[in-house]
GROMACS .gro file of C-alpha atoms in nm:
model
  371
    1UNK     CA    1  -7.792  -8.558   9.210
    2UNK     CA    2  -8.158  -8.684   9.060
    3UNK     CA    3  -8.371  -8.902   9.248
    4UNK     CA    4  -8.316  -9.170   8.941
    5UNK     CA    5  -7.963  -9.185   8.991
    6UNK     CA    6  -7.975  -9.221   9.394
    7UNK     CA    7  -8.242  -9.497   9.379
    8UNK     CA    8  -8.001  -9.709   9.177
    9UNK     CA    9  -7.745  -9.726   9.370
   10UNK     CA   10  -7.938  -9.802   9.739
   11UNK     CA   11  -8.141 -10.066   9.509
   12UNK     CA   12  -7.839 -10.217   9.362
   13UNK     CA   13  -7.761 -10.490   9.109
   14UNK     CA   14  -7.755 -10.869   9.165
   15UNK     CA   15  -7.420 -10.910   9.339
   16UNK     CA   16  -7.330 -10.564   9.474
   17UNK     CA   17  -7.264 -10.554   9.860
   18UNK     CA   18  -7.530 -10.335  10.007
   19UNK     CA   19  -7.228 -10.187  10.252
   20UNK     CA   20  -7.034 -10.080   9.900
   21UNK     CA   21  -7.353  -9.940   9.776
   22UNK     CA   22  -7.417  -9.762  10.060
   23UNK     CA   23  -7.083  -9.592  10.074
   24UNK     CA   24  -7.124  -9.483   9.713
   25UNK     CA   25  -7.457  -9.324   9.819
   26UNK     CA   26  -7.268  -9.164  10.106
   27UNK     CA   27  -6.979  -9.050   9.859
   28UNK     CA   28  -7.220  -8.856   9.629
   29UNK     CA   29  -7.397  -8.679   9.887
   30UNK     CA   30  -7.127  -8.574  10.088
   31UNK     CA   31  -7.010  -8.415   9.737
   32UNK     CA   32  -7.285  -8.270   9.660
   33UNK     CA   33  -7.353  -8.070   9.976
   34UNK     CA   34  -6.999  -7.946   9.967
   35UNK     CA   35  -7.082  -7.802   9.630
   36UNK     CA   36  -7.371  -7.659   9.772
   37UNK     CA   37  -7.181  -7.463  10.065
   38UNK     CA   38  -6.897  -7.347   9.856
   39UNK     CA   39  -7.135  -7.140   9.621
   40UNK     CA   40  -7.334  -6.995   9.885
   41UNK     CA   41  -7.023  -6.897  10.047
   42UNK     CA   42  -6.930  -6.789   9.720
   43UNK     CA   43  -7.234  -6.586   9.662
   44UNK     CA   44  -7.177  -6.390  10.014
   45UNK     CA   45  -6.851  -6.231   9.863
   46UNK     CA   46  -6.859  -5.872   9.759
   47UNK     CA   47  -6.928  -5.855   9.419
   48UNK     CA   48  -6.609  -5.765   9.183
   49UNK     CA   49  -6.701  -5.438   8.996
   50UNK     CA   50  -6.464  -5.320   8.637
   51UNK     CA   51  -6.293  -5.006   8.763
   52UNK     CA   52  -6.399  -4.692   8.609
   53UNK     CA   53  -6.278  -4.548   8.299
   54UNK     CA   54  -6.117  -4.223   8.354
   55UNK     CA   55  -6.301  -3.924   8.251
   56UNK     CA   56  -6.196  -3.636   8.050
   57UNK     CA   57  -6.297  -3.340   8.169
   58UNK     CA   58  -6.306  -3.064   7.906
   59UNK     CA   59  -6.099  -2.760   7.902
   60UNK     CA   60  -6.235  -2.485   8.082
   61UNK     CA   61  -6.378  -2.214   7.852
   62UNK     CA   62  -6.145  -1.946   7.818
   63UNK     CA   63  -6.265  -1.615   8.010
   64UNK     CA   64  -6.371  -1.417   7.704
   65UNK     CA   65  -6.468  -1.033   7.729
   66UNK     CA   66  -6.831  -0.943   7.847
   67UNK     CA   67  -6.872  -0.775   7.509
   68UNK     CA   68  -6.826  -1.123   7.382
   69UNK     CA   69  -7.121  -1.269   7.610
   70UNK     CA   70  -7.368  -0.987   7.619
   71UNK     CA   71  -7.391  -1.039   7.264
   72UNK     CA   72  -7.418  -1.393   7.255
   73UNK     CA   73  -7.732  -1.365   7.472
   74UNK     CA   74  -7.938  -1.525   7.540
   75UNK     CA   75  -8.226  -1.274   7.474
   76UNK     CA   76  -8.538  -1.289   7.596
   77UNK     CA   77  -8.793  -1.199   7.333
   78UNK     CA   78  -8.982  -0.905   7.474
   79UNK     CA   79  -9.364  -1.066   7.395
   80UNK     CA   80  -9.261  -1.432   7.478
   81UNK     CA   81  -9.253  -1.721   7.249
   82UNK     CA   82  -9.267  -1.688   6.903
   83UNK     CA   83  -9.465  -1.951   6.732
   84UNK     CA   84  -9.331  -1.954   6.383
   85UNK     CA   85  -8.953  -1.945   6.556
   86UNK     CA   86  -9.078  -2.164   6.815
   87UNK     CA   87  -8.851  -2.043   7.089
   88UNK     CA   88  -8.845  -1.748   7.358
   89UNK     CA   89  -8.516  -1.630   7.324
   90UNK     CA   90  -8.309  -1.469   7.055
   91UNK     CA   91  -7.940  -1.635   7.005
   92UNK     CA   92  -7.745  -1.434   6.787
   93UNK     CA   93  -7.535  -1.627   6.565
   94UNK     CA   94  -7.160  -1.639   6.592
   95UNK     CA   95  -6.971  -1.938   6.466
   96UNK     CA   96  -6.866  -2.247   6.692
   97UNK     CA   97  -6.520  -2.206   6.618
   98UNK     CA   98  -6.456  -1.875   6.726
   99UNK     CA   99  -6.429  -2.057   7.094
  100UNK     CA  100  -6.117  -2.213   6.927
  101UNK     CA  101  -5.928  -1.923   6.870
  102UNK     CA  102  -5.990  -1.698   7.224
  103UNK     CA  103  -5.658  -1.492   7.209
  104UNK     CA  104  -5.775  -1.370   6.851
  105UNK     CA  105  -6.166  -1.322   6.964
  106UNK     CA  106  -6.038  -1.121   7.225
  107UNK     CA  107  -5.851  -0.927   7.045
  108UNK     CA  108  -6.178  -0.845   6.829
  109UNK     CA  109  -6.414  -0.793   7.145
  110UNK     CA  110  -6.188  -0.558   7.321
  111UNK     CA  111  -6.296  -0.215   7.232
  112UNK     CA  112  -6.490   0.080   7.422
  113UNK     CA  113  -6.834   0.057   7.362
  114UNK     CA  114  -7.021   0.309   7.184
  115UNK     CA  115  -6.679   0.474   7.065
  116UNK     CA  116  -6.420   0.374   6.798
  117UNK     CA  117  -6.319  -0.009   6.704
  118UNK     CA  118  -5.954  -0.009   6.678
  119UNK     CA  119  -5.773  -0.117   6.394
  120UNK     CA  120  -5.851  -0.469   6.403
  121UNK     CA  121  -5.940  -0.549   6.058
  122UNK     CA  122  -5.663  -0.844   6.032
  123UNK     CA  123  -5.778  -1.006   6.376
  124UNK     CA  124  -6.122  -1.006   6.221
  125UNK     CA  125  -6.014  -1.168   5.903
  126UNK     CA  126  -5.778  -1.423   6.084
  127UNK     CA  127  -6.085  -1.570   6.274
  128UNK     CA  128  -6.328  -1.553   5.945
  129UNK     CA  129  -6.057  -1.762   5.771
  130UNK     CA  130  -6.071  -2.004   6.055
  131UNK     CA  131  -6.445  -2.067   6.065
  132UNK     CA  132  -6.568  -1.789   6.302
  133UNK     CA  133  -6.826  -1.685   6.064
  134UNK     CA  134  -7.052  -1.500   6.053
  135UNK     CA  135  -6.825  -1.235   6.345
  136UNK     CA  136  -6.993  -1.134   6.609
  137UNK     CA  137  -7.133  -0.792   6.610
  138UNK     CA  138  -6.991  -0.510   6.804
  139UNK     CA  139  -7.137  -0.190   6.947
  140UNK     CA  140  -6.817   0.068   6.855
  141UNK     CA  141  -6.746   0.267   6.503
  142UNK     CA  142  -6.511   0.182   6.232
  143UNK     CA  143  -6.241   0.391   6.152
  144UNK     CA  144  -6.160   0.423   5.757
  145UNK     CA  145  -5.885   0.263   5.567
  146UNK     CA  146  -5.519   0.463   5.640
  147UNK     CA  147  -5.490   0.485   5.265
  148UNK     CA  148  -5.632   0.835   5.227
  149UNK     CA  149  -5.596   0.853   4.836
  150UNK     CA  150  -5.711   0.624   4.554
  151UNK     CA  151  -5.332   0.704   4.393
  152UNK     CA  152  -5.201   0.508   4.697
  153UNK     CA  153  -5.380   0.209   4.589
  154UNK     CA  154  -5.279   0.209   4.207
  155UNK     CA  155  -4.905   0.232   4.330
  156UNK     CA  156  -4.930  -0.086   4.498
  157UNK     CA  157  -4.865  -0.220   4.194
  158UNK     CA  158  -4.527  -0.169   4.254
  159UNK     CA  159  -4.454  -0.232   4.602
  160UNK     CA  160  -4.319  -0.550   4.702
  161UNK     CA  161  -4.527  -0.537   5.003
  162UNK     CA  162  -4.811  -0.685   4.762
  163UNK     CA  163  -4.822  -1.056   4.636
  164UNK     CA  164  -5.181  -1.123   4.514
  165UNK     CA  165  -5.404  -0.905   4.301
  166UNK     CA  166  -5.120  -0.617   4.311
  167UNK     CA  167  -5.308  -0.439   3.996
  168UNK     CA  168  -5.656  -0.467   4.118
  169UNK     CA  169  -5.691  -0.106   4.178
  170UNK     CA  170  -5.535   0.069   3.858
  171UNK     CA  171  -5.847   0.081   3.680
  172UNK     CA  172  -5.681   0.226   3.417
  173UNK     CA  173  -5.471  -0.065   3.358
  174UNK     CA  174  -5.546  -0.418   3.321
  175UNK     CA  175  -5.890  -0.416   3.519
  176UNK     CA  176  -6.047  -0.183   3.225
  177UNK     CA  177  -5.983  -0.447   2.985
  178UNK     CA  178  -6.070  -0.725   3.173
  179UNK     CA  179  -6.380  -0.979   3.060
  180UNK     CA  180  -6.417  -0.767   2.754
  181UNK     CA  181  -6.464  -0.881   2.361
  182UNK     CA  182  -6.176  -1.049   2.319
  183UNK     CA  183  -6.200  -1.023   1.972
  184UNK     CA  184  -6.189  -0.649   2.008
  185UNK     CA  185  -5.832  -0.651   2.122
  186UNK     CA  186  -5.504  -0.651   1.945
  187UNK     CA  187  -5.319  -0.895   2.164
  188UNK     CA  188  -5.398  -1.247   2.095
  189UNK     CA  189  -5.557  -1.402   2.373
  190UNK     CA  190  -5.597  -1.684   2.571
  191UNK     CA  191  -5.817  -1.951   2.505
  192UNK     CA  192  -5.878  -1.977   2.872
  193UNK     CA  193  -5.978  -1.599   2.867
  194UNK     CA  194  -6.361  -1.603   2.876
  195UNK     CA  195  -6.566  -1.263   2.726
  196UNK     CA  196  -6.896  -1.133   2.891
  197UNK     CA  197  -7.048  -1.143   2.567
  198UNK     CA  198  -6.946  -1.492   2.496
  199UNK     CA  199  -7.094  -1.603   2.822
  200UNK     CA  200  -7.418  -1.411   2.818
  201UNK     CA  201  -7.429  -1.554   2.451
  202UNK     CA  202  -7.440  -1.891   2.546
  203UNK     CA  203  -7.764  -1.858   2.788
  204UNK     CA  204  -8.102  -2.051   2.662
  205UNK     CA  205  -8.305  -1.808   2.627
  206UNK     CA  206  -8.084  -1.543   2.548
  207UNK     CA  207  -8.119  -1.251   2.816
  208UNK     CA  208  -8.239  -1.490   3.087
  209UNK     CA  209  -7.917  -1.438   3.280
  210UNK     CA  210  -8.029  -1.163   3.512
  211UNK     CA  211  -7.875  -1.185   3.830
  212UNK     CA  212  -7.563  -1.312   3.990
  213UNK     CA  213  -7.287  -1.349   4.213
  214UNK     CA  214  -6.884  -1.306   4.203
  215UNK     CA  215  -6.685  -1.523   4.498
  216UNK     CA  216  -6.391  -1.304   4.494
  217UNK     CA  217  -6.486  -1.018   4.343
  218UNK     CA  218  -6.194  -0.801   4.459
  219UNK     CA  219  -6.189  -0.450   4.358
  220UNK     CA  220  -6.579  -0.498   4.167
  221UNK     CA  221  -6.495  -0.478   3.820
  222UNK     CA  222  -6.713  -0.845   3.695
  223UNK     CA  223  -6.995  -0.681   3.877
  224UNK     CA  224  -6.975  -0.344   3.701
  225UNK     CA  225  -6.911  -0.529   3.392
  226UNK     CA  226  -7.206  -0.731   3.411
  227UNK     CA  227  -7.443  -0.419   3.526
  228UNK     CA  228  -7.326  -0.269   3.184
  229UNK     CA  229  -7.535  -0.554   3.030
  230UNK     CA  230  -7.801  -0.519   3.258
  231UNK     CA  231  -7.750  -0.801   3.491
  232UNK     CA  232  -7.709  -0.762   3.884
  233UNK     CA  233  -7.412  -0.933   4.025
  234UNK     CA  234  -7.313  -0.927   4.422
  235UNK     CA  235  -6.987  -0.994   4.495
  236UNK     CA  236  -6.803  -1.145   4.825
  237UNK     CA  237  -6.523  -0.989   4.931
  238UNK     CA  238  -6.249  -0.992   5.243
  239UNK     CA  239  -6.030  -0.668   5.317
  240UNK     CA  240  -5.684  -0.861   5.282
  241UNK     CA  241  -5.380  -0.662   5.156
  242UNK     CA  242  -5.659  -0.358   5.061
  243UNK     CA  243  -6.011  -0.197   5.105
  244UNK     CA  244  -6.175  -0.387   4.822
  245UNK     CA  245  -6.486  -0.381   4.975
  246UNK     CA  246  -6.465  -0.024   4.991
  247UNK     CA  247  -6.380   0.007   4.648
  248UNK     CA  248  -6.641  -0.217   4.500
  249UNK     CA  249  -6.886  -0.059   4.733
  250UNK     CA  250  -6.772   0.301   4.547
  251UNK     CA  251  -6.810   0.166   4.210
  252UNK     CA  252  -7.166   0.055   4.305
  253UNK     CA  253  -7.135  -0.290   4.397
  254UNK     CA  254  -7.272  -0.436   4.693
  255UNK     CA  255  -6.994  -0.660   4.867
  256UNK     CA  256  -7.095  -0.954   5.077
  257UNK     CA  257  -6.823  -0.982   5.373
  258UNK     CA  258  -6.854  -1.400   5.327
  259UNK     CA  259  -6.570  -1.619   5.344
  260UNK     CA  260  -6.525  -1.888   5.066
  261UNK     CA  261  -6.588  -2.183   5.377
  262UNK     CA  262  -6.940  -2.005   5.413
  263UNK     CA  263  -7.201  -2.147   5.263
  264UNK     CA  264  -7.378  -1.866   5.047
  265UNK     CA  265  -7.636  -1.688   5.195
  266UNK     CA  266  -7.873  -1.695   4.909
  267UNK     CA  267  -8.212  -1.959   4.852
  268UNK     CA  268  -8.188  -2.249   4.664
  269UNK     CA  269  -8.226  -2.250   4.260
  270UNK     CA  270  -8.217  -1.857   4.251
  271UNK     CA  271  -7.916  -1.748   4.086
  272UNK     CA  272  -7.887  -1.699   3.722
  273UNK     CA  273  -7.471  -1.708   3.739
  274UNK     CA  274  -7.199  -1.753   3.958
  275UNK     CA  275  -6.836  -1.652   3.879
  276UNK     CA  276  -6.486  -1.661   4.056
  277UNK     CA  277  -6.170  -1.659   3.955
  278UNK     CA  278  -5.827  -1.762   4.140
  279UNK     CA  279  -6.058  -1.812   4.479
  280UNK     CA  280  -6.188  -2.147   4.427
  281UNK     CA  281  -5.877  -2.311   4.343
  282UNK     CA  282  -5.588  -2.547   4.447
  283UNK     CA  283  -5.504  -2.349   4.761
  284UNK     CA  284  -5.781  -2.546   4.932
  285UNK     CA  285  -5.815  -2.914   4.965
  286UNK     CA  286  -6.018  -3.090   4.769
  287UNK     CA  287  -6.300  -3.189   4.947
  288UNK     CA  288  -6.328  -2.822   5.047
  289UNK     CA  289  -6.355  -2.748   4.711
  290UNK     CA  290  -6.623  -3.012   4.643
  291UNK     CA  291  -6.832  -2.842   4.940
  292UNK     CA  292  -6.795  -2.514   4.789
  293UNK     CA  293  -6.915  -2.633   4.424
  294UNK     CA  294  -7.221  -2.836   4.564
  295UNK     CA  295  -7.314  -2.526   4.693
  296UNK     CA  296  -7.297  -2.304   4.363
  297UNK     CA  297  -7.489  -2.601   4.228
  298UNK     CA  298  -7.750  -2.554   4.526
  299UNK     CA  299  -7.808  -2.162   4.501
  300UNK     CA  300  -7.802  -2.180   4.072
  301UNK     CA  301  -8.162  -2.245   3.913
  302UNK     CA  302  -8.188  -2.518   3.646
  303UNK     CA  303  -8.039  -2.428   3.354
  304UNK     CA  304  -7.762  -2.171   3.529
  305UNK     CA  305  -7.403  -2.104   3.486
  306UNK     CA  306  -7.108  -2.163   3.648
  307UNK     CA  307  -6.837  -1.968   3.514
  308UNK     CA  308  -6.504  -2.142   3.651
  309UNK     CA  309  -6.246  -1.879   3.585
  310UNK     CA  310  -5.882  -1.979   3.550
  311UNK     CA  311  -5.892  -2.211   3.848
  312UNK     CA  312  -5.527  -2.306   3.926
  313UNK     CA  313  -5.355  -2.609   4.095
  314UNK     CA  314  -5.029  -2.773   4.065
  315UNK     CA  315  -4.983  -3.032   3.719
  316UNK     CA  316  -5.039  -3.329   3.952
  317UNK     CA  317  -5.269  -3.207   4.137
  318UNK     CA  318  -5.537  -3.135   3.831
  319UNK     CA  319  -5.679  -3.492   3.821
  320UNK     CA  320  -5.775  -3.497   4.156
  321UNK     CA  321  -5.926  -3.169   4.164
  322UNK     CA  322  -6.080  -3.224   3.757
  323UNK     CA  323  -6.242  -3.546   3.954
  324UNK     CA  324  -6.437  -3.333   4.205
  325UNK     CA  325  -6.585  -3.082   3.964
  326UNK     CA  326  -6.665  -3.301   3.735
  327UNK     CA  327  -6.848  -3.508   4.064
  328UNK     CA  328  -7.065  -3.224   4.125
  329UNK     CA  329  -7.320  -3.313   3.801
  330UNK     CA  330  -7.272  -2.988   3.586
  331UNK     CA  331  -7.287  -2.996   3.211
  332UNK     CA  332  -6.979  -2.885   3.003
  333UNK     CA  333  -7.090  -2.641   2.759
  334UNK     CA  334  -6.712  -2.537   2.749
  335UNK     CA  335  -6.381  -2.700   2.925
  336UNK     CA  336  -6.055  -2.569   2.841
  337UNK     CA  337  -5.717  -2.616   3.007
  338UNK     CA  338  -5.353  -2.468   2.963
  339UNK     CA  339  -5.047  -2.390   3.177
  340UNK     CA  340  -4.979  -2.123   3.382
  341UNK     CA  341  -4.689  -1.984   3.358
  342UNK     CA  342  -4.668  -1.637   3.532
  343UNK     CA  343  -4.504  -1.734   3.830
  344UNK     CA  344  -4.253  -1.984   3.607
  345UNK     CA  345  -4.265  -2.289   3.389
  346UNK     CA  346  -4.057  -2.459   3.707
  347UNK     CA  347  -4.361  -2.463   3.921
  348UNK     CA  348  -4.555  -2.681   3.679
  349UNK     CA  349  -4.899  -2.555   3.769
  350UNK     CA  350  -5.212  -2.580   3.509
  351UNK     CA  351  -5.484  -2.319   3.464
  352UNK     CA  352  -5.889  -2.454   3.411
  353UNK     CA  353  -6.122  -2.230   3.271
  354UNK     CA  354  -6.484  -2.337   3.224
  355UNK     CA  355  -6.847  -2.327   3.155
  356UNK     CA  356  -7.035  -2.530   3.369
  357UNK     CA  357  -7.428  -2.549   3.368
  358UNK     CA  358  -7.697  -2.678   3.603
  359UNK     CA  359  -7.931  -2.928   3.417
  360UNK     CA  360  -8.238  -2.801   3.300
  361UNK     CA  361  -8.456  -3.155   3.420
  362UNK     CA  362  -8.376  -3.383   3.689
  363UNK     CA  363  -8.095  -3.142   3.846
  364UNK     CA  364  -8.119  -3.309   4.187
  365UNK     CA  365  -7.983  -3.632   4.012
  366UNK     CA  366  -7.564  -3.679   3.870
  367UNK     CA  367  -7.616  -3.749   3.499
  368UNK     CA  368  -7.421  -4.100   3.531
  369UNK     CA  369  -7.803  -4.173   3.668
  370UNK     CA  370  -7.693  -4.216   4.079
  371UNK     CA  371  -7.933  -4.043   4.286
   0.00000   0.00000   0.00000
């Protein structure tokens, strides 16, 4: 209670009792002080603390195979730290979510060292597929493909073992025609069907496409193709339902074992071209997709190509996925789109076949003018 306050009532008014002045004074006080002793007493208690949030303690790391870890490393660099790496030790890559996937990384680590991998090539593929790229590497041998002759291969054609890319190795077939002048053959063809010529045509200045890749090359054939014109394409690959690295690699193609989640392992704005067909398409989502294209964008110099080669989703799915490519900020030099109808007109799925370029000035901008 302020001094102000006490001093008017023991001075009171004209006409106030002292006694009932007094008592008032007496009143306040006593409240006061019992105020007072209350929060002190108050103040003595143990403080009330918020009880703890559980923790969650992560899974335990499953025991993986000391192949797995004495590759991993660390490794000590022999001479110290290196100054342009600006570390001591060596940590070989191997992607995060092989971790995710133990039974299957397991499976690829268990071998005997020094001797023969066993037949593991599906294991290995399984975890690429799943993000465990790049593999680790692996100190044993690999044995060759069980198909022993190339006649094997060509009669896959007709096994219904095989789904996807069933004629790939019958050179003889529908391969030798394949990205040739389509004006050269009989049957009428597609206008989603893209020649070599026609592409190579369309470069400013002509003959500055000069090197290249193919995502998806299977069994080599846009890569030999395009060496017939004197340009150098590299081609990624993966070993599903057939040795198609092998058989690139045989026609004088080098095959890149890279996934289609991988980003490409080329610098930016070097590549003349880039090509696929079926890969990038409407098996993956969307915004997979969009990842993969920035990336073609990233690795193509000003003024490359993107040759989108019958890309394939469902009919109401081509909106969506038209949306993302056309997001990425290539030109159009040519667009065209149709139906596919090999696996039935029920299925209602469309076909997109395109030329896509970077832009010559200002390629790190959309041309709607957003930076």
């Amino acid at each position: 209670m302020s001094v102000t306050r006490v001093a008017a009532y023991a001075d009171p008014a004209a006409g106030v009792p002292l006694r009932r002045a007094l008592l008032y004074v007496a009143l306040l006080l006593g409240s006061n002080l019992a105020t007072f002793l209350f929060a002190s007493s108050s103040s003595c208690a143990p403080p009330v603390t918020a009880t703890p949030a559980p923790t969650t303690v992560p899974p335990p790391v499953p025991e993986l195979p000391p192949e797995f870890h004495a590759f991993a490393g660390p490794h000590a660099l022999p001479y110290g730290r290196n100054p342009n790496w600006g570390t001591a030790e060596l940590r070989p890559p191997a992607g995060h979510p092989c971790l995710a996937f133990p039974d299957l990384l397991a499976s690829f680590m268990s071998y005997p060292v020094n001797d023969s991998c066993p037949d593991d090539e599906l294991p290995a593929q399984r975890l690429l597929l799943r993000g465990c790229e790049p593999l680790p590497r692996r100190r044993c041998r690999r044995r060759r493909f069980p198909c022993k002759s190339f006649r094997c291969l060509v009669d896959r054609a007709r096994s219904p073992r095989f789904h996807d890319c069933k004629d790939c190795f019958d050179l003889d077939g529908r391969e030798r025609r394949r990205w040739l002048n389509t004006t050269s053959n009989k049957k009428k063809s597609s206008p989603l069907e893209f020649s070599i010529d026609e592409v190579l045509a369309t470069a400013s200045p002509r003959g500055s496409i000069r090197i290249g890749l193919d995502i998806g090359g299977g069994s080599g054939t846009f890569a030999v193709r395009m060496r017939e014109r004197g340009v150098t394409v590299v081609a990624t690959t993966v070993n599903l339902n057939g040795p198609f690295s092998a058989v690139a690699a045989a026609r004088g193609v080098v095959p890149l074992y890279v996934s289609v989640a991988a980003r490409l392992p080329f610098f930016d704005n070097t590549l003349d071209v880039v090509h696929t067909m079926h890969v990038l398409s409407g098996w993956m989502p969307p915004l997979a997709v969009q990842f993969a294209l920035f990336d073609v964008y990233r690795v193509l110099r000003p003024g490359g190509i993107f040759w989108l080669d019958h890309f394939f989703c469902g009919e109401e799915e081509m909106a969506a996925y038209v949306e993302v490519v056309e997001s990425v900020g290539f030109g159009k030099p040519r667009w065209v789109t149709g139906r596919k109808l090999d696996r039935g007109a029920e299925r209602k799925e469309m076909y997109l076949s395109a030329l896509l370029e970077k832009p010559l000035k200002n390629s790190w901008r959309h041309p709607s003018g957003n930076s």
